[in-house]
XYZ file of C-alpha atoms in Angstrom:
441
model
C 111.398 122.897 108.975
C 114.553 120.636 109.028
C 114.854 116.949 108.160
C 117.204 116.390 111.143
C 114.578 117.679 113.584
C 111.927 115.354 112.156
C 114.082 112.326 112.341
C 114.851 113.243 115.864
C 111.178 113.843 116.651
C 110.207 110.267 115.293
C 113.220 108.689 117.216
C 111.771 110.137 120.393
C 108.431 108.510 119.518
C 106.641 111.681 118.922
C 103.892 112.028 116.409
C 104.481 114.216 113.265
C 101.932 116.602 111.863
C 100.585 116.260 108.338
C 102.519 119.286 107.408
C 105.740 117.797 108.555
C 105.089 114.520 106.729
C 104.214 116.401 103.530
C 107.593 118.240 103.938
C 109.403 114.961 104.105
C 107.712 113.261 101.044
C 107.963 116.336 98.916
C 111.769 116.810 99.784
C 112.421 113.232 99.240
C 110.647 113.176 95.922
C 112.369 116.350 94.601
C 115.764 115.244 95.898
C 116.273 117.964 98.476
C 116.258 115.213 101.275
C 119.001 112.593 100.616
C 118.734 108.880 100.906
C 120.735 108.728 104.121
C 118.255 110.954 105.958
C 115.357 109.192 104.593
C 116.897 105.837 105.521
C 117.255 107.122 109.156
C 113.694 108.266 109.172
C 112.246 104.940 107.758
C 114.122 103.053 110.434
C 112.811 105.285 113.183
C 109.298 104.541 111.726
C 109.929 100.735 111.802
C 111.232 100.850 115.406
C 108.575 103.312 116.827
C 105.710 103.077 114.557
C 103.034 105.537 113.341
C 99.456 106.078 114.474
C 96.537 106.088 112.125
C 96.536 109.806 111.513
C 100.288 109.775 110.622
C 99.842 106.915 108.373
C 96.909 108.511 106.565
C 98.959 111.801 106.216
C 101.931 109.773 104.697
C 99.628 108.012 102.287
C 97.962 111.299 101.180
C 101.356 112.994 100.696
C 102.692 109.995 98.640
C 99.450 110.187 96.590
C 99.941 113.857 95.829
C 103.514 113.567 94.962
C 102.447 112.833 91.190
C 99.512 112.650 89.110
C 96.013 112.436 90.680
C 93.589 110.757 88.222
C 90.460 112.905 87.543
C 87.622 110.476 86.987
C 84.947 113.050 87.206
C 84.018 112.693 83.631
C 82.995 109.021 84.281
C 79.284 108.784 85.135
C 78.413 106.978 88.353
C 80.204 105.751 91.400
C 83.660 104.360 90.456
C 84.888 101.150 91.976
C 88.361 99.707 92.165
C 89.969 96.499 93.682
C 93.457 95.735 94.781
C 94.921 92.426 95.767
C 98.060 92.113 97.999
C 99.269 89.438 95.742
C 99.208 85.687 95.555
C 99.503 82.674 93.361
C 96.790 81.826 90.763
C 95.002 85.132 91.594
C 92.783 86.054 88.618
C 89.975 87.615 90.516
C 90.046 90.935 88.589
C 89.378 89.090 85.334
C 86.135 87.502 86.928
C 84.618 90.207 89.103
C 85.345 93.163 86.914
C 83.020 92.073 84.075
C 80.401 90.826 86.574
C 80.243 94.206 88.246
C 80.317 96.087 85.000
C 77.506 93.992 83.629
C 75.430 95.466 86.520
C 76.091 98.993 85.325
C 78.850 99.863 87.960
C 81.774 101.637 86.435
C 85.148 99.661 87.013
C 87.970 102.131 86.257
C 90.950 99.889 87.050
C 94.628 100.576 87.025
C 96.671 97.289 87.381
C 100.354 96.290 87.398
C 102.550 93.649 85.934
C 103.903 90.631 87.750
C 107.169 90.530 89.424
C 108.600 87.366 91.238
C 106.065 84.562 91.727
C 103.020 86.770 91.760
C 101.284 87.270 88.509
C 100.089 90.587 87.034
C 96.683 91.346 85.691
C 98.248 93.262 82.593
C 100.315 90.343 81.730
C 97.537 88.000 81.698
C 95.331 90.339 79.563
C 98.159 90.446 77.026
C 97.440 86.682 76.251
C 94.800 88.259 73.923
C 96.502 89.124 70.700
C 96.298 93.018 70.180
C 95.180 93.778 73.515
C 96.583 97.132 74.876
C 96.730 98.619 78.248
C 98.392 101.838 76.893
C 95.217 103.519 75.797
C 94.943 107.325 76.263
C 93.189 108.755 79.266
C 90.379 110.055 76.909
C 89.883 106.462 75.550
C 89.963 105.087 79.041
C 87.126 107.466 80.284
C 85.167 106.779 77.105
C 85.486 102.983 77.451
C 84.260 103.110 81.165
C 81.360 105.306 80.197
C 80.332 103.161 77.299
C 80.935 99.621 78.462
C 81.542 100.346 82.161
C 85.017 98.647 82.263
C 88.484 99.495 81.427
C 91.889 98.296 82.805
C 95.076 100.140 82.019
C 98.779 99.978 83.262
C 99.957 102.371 85.998
C 101.216 105.778 84.670
C 104.862 106.587 85.352
C 103.987 109.461 87.294
C 101.488 107.732 89.717
C 102.570 108.232 93.408
C 106.354 108.663 92.295
C 107.225 108.911 96.049
C 106.106 105.292 96.544
C 108.434 103.988 93.849
C 111.427 105.964 95.208
C 110.554 104.981 98.888
C 110.102 101.398 97.988
C 113.484 101.071 96.365
C 115.016 102.484 99.488
C 113.131 100.338 101.897
C 114.017 97.289 99.888
C 117.757 97.792 100.654
C 117.607 99.195 104.241
C 115.480 96.482 105.971
C 112.466 98.711 106.363
C 109.970 96.830 104.275
C 107.915 95.006 106.942
C 106.193 97.854 108.667
C 102.302 97.880 108.643
C 102.268 101.733 108.166
C 104.744 101.671 105.222
C 103.257 98.716 103.542
C 99.716 100.193 103.920
C 100.664 103.728 102.665
C 102.486 102.156 99.725
C 99.355 100.274 98.560
C 96.755 102.970 99.424
C 98.822 105.959 98.004
C 98.319 104.273 94.507
C 94.588 103.518 94.955
C 93.871 107.004 96.152
C 95.733 108.577 93.381
C 93.699 106.321 91.001
C 90.636 108.217 91.758
C 87.914 105.585 92.487
C 85.249 106.302 94.970
C 84.988 102.739 96.317
C 88.153 100.653 97.127
C 87.823 96.834 97.875
C 90.905 95.201 99.033
C 91.749 91.597 98.833
C 94.250 90.975 101.618
C 95.798 87.536 101.226
C 96.980 85.426 104.184
C 98.961 82.223 104.187
C 102.071 80.479 102.783
C 101.754 82.190 99.297
C 101.003 85.709 100.600
C 103.084 88.647 101.598
C 101.467 88.382 105.063
C 101.901 84.842 106.138
C 99.825 84.926 109.395
C 96.099 85.911 109.808
C 96.960 88.393 112.679
C 99.369 90.353 110.389
C 96.813 90.338 107.463
C 94.154 91.563 109.771
C 96.469 94.391 111.046
C 97.210 95.473 107.416
C 93.652 95.201 106.429
C 92.454 97.402 109.263
C 95.268 100.011 108.551
C 94.245 100.269 105.015
C 90.620 100.545 105.648
C 91.367 103.392 108.154
C 93.484 105.230 105.571
C 90.848 104.864 102.906
C 88.129 106.188 105.319
C 90.280 109.150 106.281
C 90.975 109.942 102.772
C 87.070 110.050 102.099
C 86.761 106.876 100.154
C 84.395 103.916 101.003
C 86.938 101.135 101.752
C 86.452 97.551 102.497
C 88.947 94.717 102.956
C 88.345 91.066 102.581
C 90.912 88.623 104.060
C 91.177 85.513 101.864
C 93.170 82.310 101.941
C 96.499 81.919 100.145
C 97.623 78.744 101.737
C 97.282 77.179 98.346
C 96.793 78.662 94.677
C 93.477 80.286 94.043
C 91.811 78.075 91.519
C 93.692 75.418 89.790
C 95.569 77.311 86.942
C 99.029 79.131 87.529
C 100.277 80.988 84.518
C 99.176 83.775 82.340
C 97.161 82.303 79.664
C 96.077 79.251 81.717
C 94.675 81.719 84.251
C 92.761 83.710 81.605
C 91.230 80.401 80.408
C 90.209 79.644 83.992
C 88.626 83.053 84.469
C 86.588 82.596 81.248
C 85.501 79.089 82.488
C 84.339 80.777 85.657
C 82.270 83.327 83.844
C 80.776 80.525 81.924
C 79.760 78.818 85.132
C 82.322 76.153 85.031
C 85.231 77.617 87.270
C 86.697 76.362 90.509
C 84.575 76.876 93.541
C 87.207 78.977 95.578
C 88.001 81.367 92.639
C 84.099 81.969 92.187
C 83.529 82.431 95.996
C 86.392 84.954 96.449
C 85.414 86.863 93.366
C 81.676 86.977 94.275
C 82.603 88.185 97.822
C 84.898 90.916 96.715
C 82.356 92.016 94.048
C 79.564 92.032 96.476
C 81.142 94.842 98.574
C 81.624 96.817 95.238
C 77.962 96.636 94.692
C 76.924 97.408 98.379
C 79.358 100.373 98.418
C 77.904 101.661 95.129
C 74.269 101.149 96.553
C 73.244 98.815 93.753
C 72.444 96.212 96.505
C 71.175 96.896 99.792
C 72.824 93.786 101.267
C 75.663 91.281 100.506
C 73.015 88.628 100.159
C 71.150 90.797 97.554
C 74.478 91.591 95.841
C 75.450 87.840 95.484
C 72.144 86.973 93.839
C 72.711 89.770 91.328
C 76.243 88.576 90.613
C 75.304 84.950 90.092
C 72.682 86.026 87.610
C 75.386 87.716 85.512
C 76.854 84.207 85.037
C 73.710 82.467 84.368
C 72.501 84.796 81.663
C 76.015 85.171 80.158
C 76.100 89.009 80.637
C 79.375 89.064 82.375
C 81.007 86.889 79.761
C 79.682 89.059 77.012
C 80.993 92.249 78.718
C 84.415 90.634 79.102
C 84.395 90.242 75.403
C 83.274 93.812 74.950
C 86.098 94.936 77.145
C 88.757 92.853 75.210
C 87.547 94.269 71.940
C 87.453 97.948 73.131
C 91.193 97.757 73.971
C 92.232 96.257 70.726
C 92.244 92.593 71.538
C 91.064 89.627 69.620
C 87.897 88.629 71.619
C 87.203 85.447 69.737
C 89.160 83.609 72.339
C 86.609 84.467 74.890
C 84.205 82.128 73.269
C 86.729 79.743 71.797
C 89.624 79.215 74.274
C 91.398 76.783 71.968
C 92.466 79.753 70.120
C 94.874 80.674 72.890
C 98.570 79.900 72.295
C 99.563 76.714 73.894
C 102.848 75.529 75.407
C 104.531 72.811 73.377
C 105.157 70.374 76.249
C 102.709 68.922 78.925
C 104.071 66.821 81.716
C 102.328 65.170 84.779
C 103.996 65.439 88.109
C 103.212 62.297 90.144
C 102.893 61.924 93.957
C 105.856 60.041 95.407
C 103.776 58.333 98.148
C 100.215 57.659 99.415
C 98.506 60.026 101.934
C 96.816 63.354 102.144
C 97.872 66.884 101.012
C 98.612 68.255 104.406
C 100.553 71.546 103.380
C 101.401 73.378 100.270
C 104.302 75.713 100.068
C 102.233 78.081 97.820
C 105.069 80.484 97.043
C 107.058 77.494 95.678
C 104.125 76.709 93.318
C 104.388 80.296 92.147
C 108.134 79.878 91.730
C 107.504 76.685 89.562
C 105.621 78.868 87.011
C 108.425 81.468 87.136
C 111.019 78.741 86.440
C 108.934 77.627 83.459
C 109.138 81.195 82.149
C 105.843 82.528 83.332
C 107.003 85.297 85.709
C 109.643 87.898 85.850
C 112.971 87.470 87.942
C 113.709 91.220 87.014
C 111.520 93.906 85.526
C 113.319 93.413 82.133
C 112.511 89.734 82.053
C 110.353 88.593 78.976
C 107.384 86.358 80.028
C 106.374 83.210 78.130
C 102.466 83.708 78.412
C 101.711 80.129 77.513
C 103.558 78.215 80.294
C 102.461 77.386 83.720
C 100.714 74.533 85.562
C 97.315 73.202 86.500
C 96.865 71.891 90.049
C 95.007 68.576 90.415
C 95.409 68.127 94.277
C 94.826 70.596 96.858
C 94.876 70.756 100.700
C 92.906 67.773 102.314
C 92.899 65.722 99.118
C 93.761 62.094 99.257
C 96.372 60.957 96.908
C 97.799 57.560 95.813
C 101.424 56.999 94.743
C 101.910 57.741 91.015
C 98.784 59.843 90.858
C 99.054 63.269 89.191
C 99.508 66.145 91.577
C 99.563 68.624 88.652
C 100.253 69.220 85.004
C 103.231 71.371 83.913
C 103.094 73.228 80.616
C 106.517 74.179 79.260
C 108.416 75.279 76.047
C 111.874 74.292 77.348
C 112.663 70.735 78.478
C 115.612 72.058 80.813
C 113.368 74.474 82.561
C 110.620 71.761 82.751
C 113.089 69.342 84.705
C 113.962 72.219 87.232
C 110.266 73.134 87.625
C 109.195 69.600 88.297
C 111.607 69.227 91.173
C 110.478 72.576 92.616
C 106.823 71.596 92.549
C 107.495 68.227 94.242
C 109.127 70.035 97.111
C 106.101 72.360 97.390
C 103.862 69.500 98.344
C 103.801 67.792 101.883
C 102.109 64.546 101.922
C 101.134 62.982 105.321
C 99.053 60.334 106.959
C 96.428 62.596 108.702
C 93.738 64.505 106.710
C 93.971 68.225 107.554
C 90.894 70.535 107.670
C 90.399 72.306 104.318
C 91.029 76.054 104.795
C 88.307 78.731 104.393
C 88.022 80.678 101.243
C 87.335 83.953 103.125
C 88.317 84.680 106.768
C 86.937 88.024 107.552
C 85.559 91.394 106.179
C 86.986 94.653 107.576
C 84.868 97.858 107.186
C 85.217 101.157 108.955
C 82.685 99.813 111.492
C 84.805 96.845 112.622
C 85.687 93.168 111.680
C 83.268 90.467 110.683
C 84.800 87.018 111.208
C 83.452 84.327 108.938
């Protein structure tokens, strides 16, 4: 088998066999296939595409390029969730303890934030002492005992994906559905869970800006998961405005705790409940989504989800007192309101710019080496469709640097569009994608 022939085959719009795809991924991972040949192959894929079987074969080959986590020592059906990234997205912190409180093992591997999207690992480090670097033995023990553990991704999890993404980033080959889907799903498959629920964001703060592209990605990922033998569901959710009201690591943790206390934003609760419902249906804890929703709401009412979250924080070395006393979290030194420049309605929010506002304050990473200030961020007071009076607060910024605050304030003002006509408020959830088709909501 020669890489030249496989590049030419894809250039001629022919389909590759699983063996040929595995040859490409193995060769590129071990260095026997050089960057210039892989670049040519990726461009051929971007131009001519891959079918479902090729995309699934690519995903499985990438998953097998490194460690495949063995979760067989964990009792029960293991569930995992992945989000394609957004602003204010703290659903993992809400749904994981709810699902775990109902006895379903949540064995989750999460990442850190880069750019304007926040990472679950960074948020959890708001708890002093919390560690995501526990041993695999401790990870398994924690899931068996308290039904929940979240750790950082291992260095050797789908290494082909890391190498390929770095190459795609500099060769204009990022925006292809097969390559995006295989990148996400290779890590999920390597992580070893039986059920995968995908939160596919759509809108101004999402990677996929249009509903059509989000739906195409969701379908592709569900197809991959199904071929790989995993129960896979995708929920297409709104990212035309931040999810919830808080953006910034500690602020988002506090909002997640408020939600588990029954006092959180409606959109955050609804998206979390919807995602968690499919975990319960997949694990056969509930016979229907309606039954699952009732079970999940009960974990908030009886505080079992909140108590589970506290157990989880303690089990990974964190000080869980802050779960019940959020005033213990470190706070930013400066709080300043951002006022509306005119009367009207919030007609559009450049959501990625809201995320950039938090990054400017120090709440995100511009590079992998950047140090995050966990206490900074913002709280949104006005969202799409809300009326506003000149001088009324759009948001409160929390900062520790007055120069950064000045720049962030200007950035946030540019994120808001105020007009005369009241727009329709967006849906929280647009559609559910399963192996059987698409349910429009």
